[in-house]
Amino acid sequence: MASDRRKARDSGSSVWLSGPPARHASGGQPHGLGLDKIVEATVRLLDAEGLAKVSMRRLAGELGVTAMSVYWYVDTKDELLELALDHVHEEIRLPADDVDWRERLRQLAREHRRMLVTHPWVSPLAGEYLNIGPRALAFAECAQEAIRDSGLPARSWLGALSLLFQFSYGFGTVEGRWRERCRSLGVSEDELHGEVMARLAGRSEYAVSLATVQARGEGAVGVLRERDFEFALDCAIAGITEMGRSGTGSVGGR
Amino acid sequence: MASDRRKARDSGSSVWLSGPPARHASGGQPHGLGLDKIVEATVRLLDAEGLAKVSMRRLAGELGVTAMSVYWYVDTKDELLELALDHVHEEIRLPADDVDWRERLRQLAREHRRMLVTHPWVSPLAGEYLNIGPRALAFAECAQEAIRDSGLPARSWLGALSLLFQFSYGFGTVEGRWRERCRSLGVSEDELHGEVMARLAGRSEYAVSLATVQARGEGAVGVLRERDFEFALDCAIAGITEMGRSGTGSVGGR
DNA sequence: ACCTGAACACCGTTCAAGT
DNA sequence: ACCTGAACACCGTTCAAGT
């Protein structure tokens, strides 16, 4: 099953039993395809057309080559998508070490969300592959180093990080999907929001939900969403701080 | 494009511009297919085989019928999947009204996670369709009613709920994927965990991540994961409580 | 070492036709 | 009202063959 043909691939031993290969060919060929070029084209195509529209034939067409050529560099489509997935993690800017741990976590969550919104195809892939490519790893490690300064006992580190980054993942995912929908319908976010609100208003089943959304107050959806995100982030950080202060970080009584 | 053929479908006006139809045929046909039977078979097949393996032809085969028969009840595969998605929301047990709001939210998050783990195919679908079928709506409303008792100002309700349920969504999603992987590899969770840890130990790049995971302490992965989930939940609830107490629920200073 | 062409076993969906 | 069969325009991937 392995990629034993390609030169300059690492030994292929993955952390996962059926897991992804990691490194790719050293940038060598002057006029060949090259894995780098393929991955970049894949990301470009994913950004432009979305996950559903990307096929090996379509990608090959973009590269001016036959579908099967790509299979010389990659064993399966999944492997290619994993490479694309890790590739965009490069865009995540990691905070400096000397910043307060709270602010470091905040920045990481914001960057995480931004990356997911910029590349909506990342969400389903990140859910599917339990991926840790080298760039995603750098992101994860930075978060782990930040939580160490929180005062939480070590046994609670993973749980706390889970709260923060499952949140930024989910938030970025639905935000990205929403913006895709706006784009594909050719309407602005505020226009679509207005339409949806109007429809909700006509249906009594949705009364509670409508009230909750309206209770956020007036303003452009982008502004309100920003406030929601920051507030949720504040809640999470406050909760982590509180749990670090109040006790041993063990699961609270019921 | 609408489903103007089928009797007893509602008028098809969705909350979303390109959105899902909602109601289905009244349980009528004595020996026909019937939408209910189709949706149930779809859920069964999704549970047994996973999202990737479910096709219209495969489903039809299961029902002893031609692929095209299903298209009399449903316009597209997406529509069918949305119906299946809402269907499993019935399994979410809603807490009683007289329970403390904190415990109501906790229970909802636990049920949400449980549903996602039971039906791993739900996660990608919930991300794709910005769905609110009738059963998912009942779940959402219950959460909204709980947050009203938190003391948070109304403008912060959505942000707080977002923290909680994006978390349970993300947590349930990776847990479900992990268990699927164990099942498909035919190994127990603890076995696979041990394997992965052993591989991590051999790679210096993963030193920090390895330490974080090990810092959780000894024990079966199921137990440790349970503790992580409950701790994260406690953090979230503590944070929401704190933000409700400390101020106006506005975004805190930086 | 790198790339191609034909083929296999699939998809979702349309459309005309059957009962 | 409900179901079928054939067809269209796709998929990912294998395999033998080219240069």
XYZ file of C-alpha atoms (C1' of nucleotides) in Angstrom:
546
model
C 0.000 0.000 0.000
C 2.892 2.323 0.631
C 4.559 4.903 -1.504
C 7.734 2.920 -1.948
C 8.277 4.133 -5.465
C 8.820 7.813 -4.884
C 12.296 9.046 -4.018
C 12.907 11.300 -1.072
C 9.721 10.443 0.730
C 10.293 9.751 4.368
C 10.003 6.221 5.570
C 6.241 6.462 5.564
C 5.873 5.319 9.128
C 2.912 7.234 10.354
C 1.760 7.936 13.837
C -1.521 6.415 12.762
C -1.887 2.806 11.803
C -3.439 3.668 8.475
C -2.153 7.162 8.566
C -0.855 9.782 6.196
C 2.645 9.966 4.802
C 4.346 13.146 5.838
C 7.180 14.543 3.785
C 7.273 14.993 0.056
C 9.850 14.981 -2.669
C 12.704 17.417 -2.355
C 12.068 20.282 -4.733
C 13.948 18.803 -7.596
C 12.469 18.469 -11.056
C 13.061 21.534 -13.254
C 10.180 20.889 -15.625
C 8.310 18.038 -14.006
C 5.195 18.314 -11.936
C 6.576 18.059 -8.428
C 4.518 17.413 -5.327
C 4.776 21.010 -4.188
C 3.247 22.291 -7.371
C 0.488 19.696 -7.125
C -0.376 20.566 -3.529
C -0.436 24.275 -4.303
C -2.701 23.712 -7.278
C -4.945 21.569 -5.096
C -5.279 24.307 -2.485
C -5.995 26.858 -5.201
C -8.663 24.662 -6.712
C -10.213 23.868 -3.322
C -10.389 27.566 -2.489
C -11.913 28.452 -5.839
C -14.349 25.595 -6.361
C -14.872 23.882 -3.036
C -14.278 20.326 -1.902
C -17.148 18.801 -3.852
C -15.889 20.078 -7.186
C -12.305 18.935 -6.852
C -11.585 15.688 -8.643
C -8.344 14.141 -9.740
C -9.290 14.709 -13.383
C -10.226 18.324 -12.760
C -6.990 18.963 -10.887
C -4.944 17.266 -13.574
C -6.639 19.429 -16.168
C -5.612 22.516 -14.224
C -2.035 21.272 -14.283
C -2.178 20.543 -17.997
C -1.609 16.890 -17.443
C -3.413 13.570 -17.332
C -5.235 12.472 -14.189
C -2.943 9.519 -13.795
C 0.181 11.644 -13.691
C -0.794 12.885 -10.276
C -0.858 9.316 -9.045
C 2.838 9.102 -9.518
C 3.294 11.594 -6.674
C 0.448 10.494 -4.497
C -1.134 7.142 -3.755
C -4.689 8.266 -3.208
C -6.824 11.368 -3.338
C -7.068 11.243 0.440
C -3.318 11.541 0.759
C -3.341 14.613 -1.457
C -6.108 16.198 0.572
C -4.196 15.592 3.774
C -1.209 17.367 2.314
C -3.420 20.290 1.310
C -4.917 20.293 4.795
C -1.585 20.610 6.517
C -0.390 23.130 3.941
C -2.873 25.830 4.945
C -1.918 25.505 8.604
C 1.116 27.545 7.598
C -1.133 30.596 7.545
C -1.710 30.390 11.282
C 0.442 33.024 12.940
C 1.780 31.779 16.248
C 1.996 34.234 19.128
C 5.293 35.148 20.759
C 6.369 33.264 23.884
C 6.483 36.287 26.146
C 2.816 37.149 25.759
C 0.424 36.352 28.611
C -0.941 32.815 28.280
C -4.500 34.056 28.049
C -3.710 36.297 25.145
C -1.671 33.574 23.482
C -4.656 31.212 23.589
C -6.965 33.939 22.362
C -4.728 34.675 19.409
C -4.442 31.006 18.506
C -8.193 30.542 18.597
C -8.681 33.632 16.433
C -6.129 32.435 13.912
C -7.662 28.992 13.885
C -11.074 30.412 13.165
C -9.696 32.710 10.465
C -7.995 29.837 8.682
C -11.203 27.792 8.703
C -13.229 30.676 7.290
C -10.628 31.397 4.610
C -10.622 27.745 3.520
C -14.059 26.250 4.188
C -12.988 22.895 2.748
C -10.634 22.442 5.716
C -13.422 21.693 8.198
C -14.691 18.432 6.733
C -11.137 17.260 6.094
C -9.939 18.081 9.611
C -12.876 16.087 10.914
C -12.182 13.140 8.655
C -8.459 12.714 8.982
C -7.318 12.804 12.565
C -4.482 14.723 11.093
C -1.266 16.006 12.552
C 0.960 17.178 9.782
C 4.052 19.196 10.706
C 2.362 22.597 10.449
C -0.736 21.530 12.360
C 1.609 20.118 14.958
C 3.347 23.460 15.461
C -0.040 25.012 16.109
C -1.003 22.317 18.597
C 2.282 22.560 20.456
C 2.034 26.305 20.796
C -1.352 25.889 22.447
C 0.010 23.231 24.775
C 2.817 25.479 25.871
C 0.376 28.266 26.608
C -1.918 26.135 28.764
C 1.062 25.134 30.887
C 1.157 28.689 32.203
C -2.500 28.657 33.199
C -2.020 27.238 36.663
C -4.208 24.263 35.835
C -2.943 20.872 36.989
C -1.393 18.891 34.147
C -4.187 16.345 34.074
C -6.609 19.070 32.990
C -4.546 20.575 30.193
C -6.070 18.528 27.414
C -9.630 19.130 28.545
C -9.104 22.865 28.690
C -7.518 22.992 25.239
C -10.344 20.877 23.965
C -12.884 23.450 25.089
C -11.051 26.278 23.369
C -10.227 24.698 20.057
C -13.290 22.604 19.540
C -15.061 25.903 19.937
C -12.930 27.800 17.416
C -13.247 24.849 15.050
C -17.023 24.759 15.246
C -17.386 28.503 15.066
C -15.093 28.826 12.064
C -16.842 25.910 10.379
C -20.349 27.314 10.452
C -19.093 30.799 9.647
C -17.273 29.472 6.600
C -20.303 27.511 5.429
C -22.525 30.523 5.858
C -20.222 32.728 3.804
C -19.989 30.086 1.104
C -23.736 30.042 0.904
C -23.855 33.820 0.560
C -21.262 33.695 -2.184
C -22.986 30.941 -4.114
C -26.326 32.744 -3.863
C -24.699 36.003 -4.886
C -26.068 37.953 -1.938
C -24.375 39.818 0.888
C -24.321 38.413 4.370
C -26.650 41.114 5.641
C -29.078 40.510 2.792
C -29.278 36.791 3.467
C -29.538 37.390 7.189
C -32.460 39.721 6.594
C -34.173 37.176 4.350
C -33.790 34.385 6.867
C -35.036 36.569 9.722
C -38.070 37.518 7.678
C -38.889 33.878 7.065
C -38.415 32.978 10.700
C -40.775 35.772 11.668
C -43.549 34.127 9.678
C -43.322 30.818 11.503
C -44.428 30.510 15.073
C -42.291 27.392 15.708
C -39.223 29.556 15.397
C -40.340 32.227 17.854
C -37.817 31.378 20.558
C -34.894 31.141 18.150
C -35.890 34.367 16.474
C -36.000 36.128 19.825
C -32.566 34.812 20.773
C -31.025 36.054 17.564
C -32.737 39.408 17.779
C -31.693 39.824 21.387
C -28.132 40.257 20.165
C -29.122 43.770 19.144
C -28.799 45.832 15.990
C -25.861 45.873 13.652
C -24.208 44.218 10.701
C -23.967 40.447 11.013
C -20.197 40.613 10.752
C -20.005 42.878 13.784
C -22.435 40.827 15.859
C -20.645 37.622 15.001
C -17.346 39.138 15.999
C -18.815 40.070 19.367
C -20.250 36.584 19.847
C -16.893 35.014 19.120
C -14.994 37.273 21.479
C -17.551 36.847 24.211
C -17.439 33.067 23.962
C -13.667 33.240 24.019
C -13.823 35.384 27.154
C -16.133 32.851 28.762
C -13.736 30.034 27.995
C -10.704 31.883 29.290
C -12.585 33.032 32.370
C -13.715 29.483 33.028
C -10.221 28.088 32.663
C -8.866 30.781 34.960
C -11.587 30.105 37.489
C -11.019 26.358 37.464
C -7.314 26.945 37.908
C -7.909 29.194 40.867
C -10.764 27.493 42.657
C -9.410 24.057 43.166
C -7.373 21.219 41.867
C -8.762 21.302 38.376
C -10.684 18.136 38.983
C -14.182 17.686 37.708
C -16.481 19.768 39.842
C -19.272 18.383 41.982
C -22.760 18.187 40.619
C -37.082 22.526 -8.564
C -39.536 21.837 -5.825
C -41.284 18.683 -4.824
C -44.613 19.664 -6.330
C -45.479 16.116 -7.229
C -45.704 14.546 -3.816
C -48.912 14.858 -1.895
C -48.946 15.904 1.729
C -45.609 17.652 1.672
C -45.817 21.078 3.195
C -45.622 24.110 0.962
C -41.884 23.744 0.717
C -41.089 27.258 1.845
C -37.863 26.866 3.719
C -36.192 29.166 6.148
C -33.175 28.941 3.881
C -33.172 30.247 0.350
C -32.048 26.948 -1.049
C -33.151 25.072 1.966
C -34.591 21.727 2.879
C -38.196 20.677 2.657
C -39.565 19.875 6.032
C -42.551 17.566 6.387
C -43.053 14.262 4.675
C -45.930 12.209 3.399
C -48.567 11.281 5.918
C -48.053 7.674 6.828
C -50.347 6.319 4.199
C -49.330 3.592 1.796
C -50.010 0.101 3.142
C -47.504 -1.667 0.932
C -45.675 1.158 -0.772
C -42.265 2.464 0.183
C -43.200 5.541 2.157
C -40.804 8.304 3.142
C -40.650 7.151 6.760
C -39.470 3.717 5.771
C -36.894 5.248 3.437
C -35.502 7.572 6.086
C -35.283 4.773 8.632
C -33.459 2.554 6.159
C -31.114 5.429 5.379
C -30.243 5.901 9.036
C -29.724 2.178 9.460
C -27.427 2.065 6.461
C -25.513 5.148 7.563
C -24.963 3.642 11.004
C -23.840 0.325 9.587
C -21.697 1.423 6.655
C -20.855 5.077 7.103
C -21.532 8.123 4.994
C -19.055 7.240 2.264
C -20.643 3.900 1.546
C -24.231 5.069 1.275
C -25.415 5.581 -2.282
C -28.866 5.804 -3.733
C -28.403 2.481 -5.493
C -27.140 0.797 -2.346
C -30.042 2.140 -0.310
C -32.524 1.093 -2.950
C -31.047 -2.390 -2.929
C -31.597 -2.551 0.811
C -35.225 -1.630 0.251
C -35.630 -4.214 -2.495
C -36.363 -1.596 -5.049
C -34.798 0.330 -7.904
C -32.641 3.387 -7.224
C -35.059 5.586 -9.059
C -37.986 4.638 -6.880
C -36.492 6.614 -4.043
C -36.529 9.680 -6.228
C -40.255 9.679 -6.180
C -40.144 10.539 -2.478
C -37.134 12.756 -2.476
C -35.718 15.213 -4.982
C -32.042 14.756 -4.235
C -29.744 12.710 -2.099
C -28.996 15.815 -0.047
C -32.650 16.134 0.874
C -32.702 12.546 2.074
C -29.583 13.069 4.165
C -31.093 16.147 5.766
C -34.122 14.111 6.750
C -31.862 11.447 8.243
C -29.925 14.165 10.052
C -32.977 15.570 11.727
C -34.329 12.098 12.439
C -31.560 11.162 14.867
C -32.050 14.364 16.844
C -35.035 12.571 18.303
C -32.619 10.583 20.442
C -31.567 13.670 22.345
C -33.317 13.607 25.710
C -34.294 17.094 26.765
C -33.974 17.986 30.459
C -36.954 19.001 32.551
C -37.721 22.696 32.944
C -37.341 22.766 36.706
C -33.708 21.677 36.710
C -31.020 24.279 37.387
C -29.953 25.998 34.170
C -26.353 24.836 34.599
C -27.397 21.219 34.814
C -29.807 21.626 31.918
C -26.984 22.890 29.711
C -24.674 20.149 30.898
C -27.228 17.484 30.084
C -27.884 18.928 26.651
C -24.173 19.021 25.839
C -23.780 15.432 27.011
C -26.714 14.261 24.938
C -25.429 16.183 21.940
C -22.053 14.528 22.224
C -23.625 11.110 22.694
C -25.724 11.468 19.575
C -22.678 12.467 17.522
C -20.687 9.501 18.764
C -23.556 7.092 18.135
C -23.951 8.360 14.566
C -20.564 9.532 13.307
C -22.027 10.436 9.907
C -23.994 13.248 11.559
C -20.969 15.499 12.017
C -20.129 16.149 8.377
C -23.797 16.562 7.538
C -24.472 19.000 10.370
C -21.522 21.024 9.133
C -22.705 20.979 5.540
C -26.380 21.727 5.878
C -27.032 24.654 8.167
C -29.901 22.531 9.276
C -32.833 23.184 11.525
C -35.316 20.404 11.150
C -38.095 20.158 13.728
C -36.221 17.845 16.111
C -32.979 19.804 15.941
C -35.068 22.891 16.604
C -36.493 21.458 19.805
C -32.956 20.831 21.000
C -31.847 24.360 20.137
C -34.852 25.937 21.836
C -34.296 23.981 25.006
C -30.758 25.336 25.184
C -31.979 28.855 24.563
C -34.467 28.623 27.366
C -31.764 27.402 29.717
C -29.362 30.235 28.945
C -32.102 32.755 29.738
C -31.793 31.742 33.377
C -28.044 32.310 33.476
C -28.152 35.976 34.384
C -26.297 36.897 31.220
C -27.629 39.885 29.312
C -29.661 38.858 26.272
C -27.070 40.095 23.826
C -24.637 37.467 25.081
C -26.943 34.477 24.953
C -25.931 33.321 21.491
C -22.228 33.650 22.151
C -22.473 31.599 25.329
C -24.485 28.846 23.642
C -22.009 28.886 20.829
C -19.176 28.099 23.222
C -21.028 25.186 24.744
C -22.384 23.493 21.681
C -19.550 24.097 19.295
C -17.527 22.363 21.955
C -19.832 19.360 22.313
C -20.034 19.158 18.528
C -16.278 19.140 18.076
C -15.680 16.757 20.940
C -18.317 14.299 19.775
C -17.020 14.532 16.225
C -13.438 13.535 16.945
C -14.556 10.938 19.445
C -16.832 9.371 16.854
C -14.139 9.384 14.207
C -11.677 7.799 16.600
C -14.070 5.011 17.476
C -14.851 4.405 13.830
C -11.171 4.010 13.187
C -10.834 1.511 16.008
C -13.767 -0.439 14.682
C -12.488 -0.509 11.104
C -9.052 -1.598 12.266
C -10.564 -4.211 14.514
C -8.686 -3.087 17.607
C -9.857 -1.808 20.959
C -9.551 1.844 21.850
C -6.900 1.138 24.438
C -4.899 -0.957 22.000
C -4.889 1.746 19.354
C -4.099 4.384 21.946
C -1.116 2.343 23.095
C 0.092 1.917 19.531
C -0.149 5.606 18.793
C 1.598 6.555 22.015
C 4.417 4.143 21.214
C 4.888 5.728 17.812
C 4.820 9.220 19.240
C 7.466 8.215 21.736
C 9.842 7.397 18.912
C 9.636 10.824 17.321
C 11.175 13.802 18.980
C 8.933 16.285 17.130
C 6.017 14.957 19.103
C 7.638 15.300 22.511
C 5.440 18.149 23.729
C 2.213 16.544 22.536
C 3.187 13.241 24.038
C 3.864 14.882 27.383
C 0.498 16.654 27.323
C -1.362 13.439 26.659
C 0.584 11.524 29.281
C 0.059 14.258 31.837
C -3.586 13.235 31.975
C -2.521 10.297 34.069
C -3.096 6.570 33.934
C -6.289 4.835 33.005
C -8.431 3.554 30.182
C -8.894 6.047 27.363
C -12.653 5.987 27.850
C -12.293 7.107 31.439
C -9.754 9.803 30.683
C -11.853 11.132 27.832
C -14.886 11.252 30.064
C -12.934 13.317 32.564
C -11.690 15.670 29.843
C -15.207 16.224 28.595
C -16.619 16.920 32.023
C -13.766 19.208 32.920
C -14.162 21.237 29.741
C -17.878 21.441 30.412
C -17.172 22.699 33.926
C -14.840 25.325 32.513
C -17.495 26.516 30.095
C -20.211 26.693 32.734
C -17.868 28.370 35.200
C -16.910 30.914 32.542
C -20.511 31.676 31.673
C -21.372 32.028 35.345
C -18.392 34.287 35.922
C -19.207 36.517 32.957
C -22.783 36.786 34.151
C -21.642 37.788 37.622
C -18.726 40.045 36.899
C -20.258 42.539 34.563
C -22.658 43.308 31.830
C -21.679 40.343 29.720
C -19.943 42.580 27.248
C -16.641 41.600 25.726
C -13.990 42.009 28.351
C -10.960 44.220 28.091
C -7.764 42.895 26.675
C 11.842 8.403 -13.871
C 7.884 10.140 -15.320
C 3.589 10.228 -17.988
C -0.421 8.316 -20.876
C -4.821 5.589 -22.501
C -8.003 2.409 -21.920
C -10.697 0.110 -18.817
C -13.304 -1.211 -14.337
C -16.575 -0.496 -11.110
C -18.802 2.790 -9.453
C -21.587 7.583 -8.692
C -26.203 11.179 -8.782
C -29.686 12.342 -11.719
C -32.822 12.878 -16.098
C -36.141 11.212 -18.966
C -39.333 8.391 -21.284
C -41.897 4.582 -20.343
C -44.482 1.196 -17.990
C -48.630 -0.359 -14.692
C -49.768 7.244 -8.024
C -45.909 4.738 -8.005
C -42.007 2.211 -10.049
C -38.576 0.748 -13.801
C -34.610 0.761 -17.507
C -31.623 2.871 -20.171
C -28.727 6.568 -20.607
C -25.652 10.811 -19.448
C -21.944 12.761 -17.446
C -19.292 12.006 -14.150
C -16.123 9.603 -10.221
C -11.330 7.107 -7.952
C -8.230 3.816 -9.152
C -5.664 -0.239 -11.643
C -2.844 -1.817 -15.063
C -0.159 -2.248 -19.081
C 2.240 0.540 -21.972
C 4.878 4.234 -23.703
C 9.328 7.526 -23.685
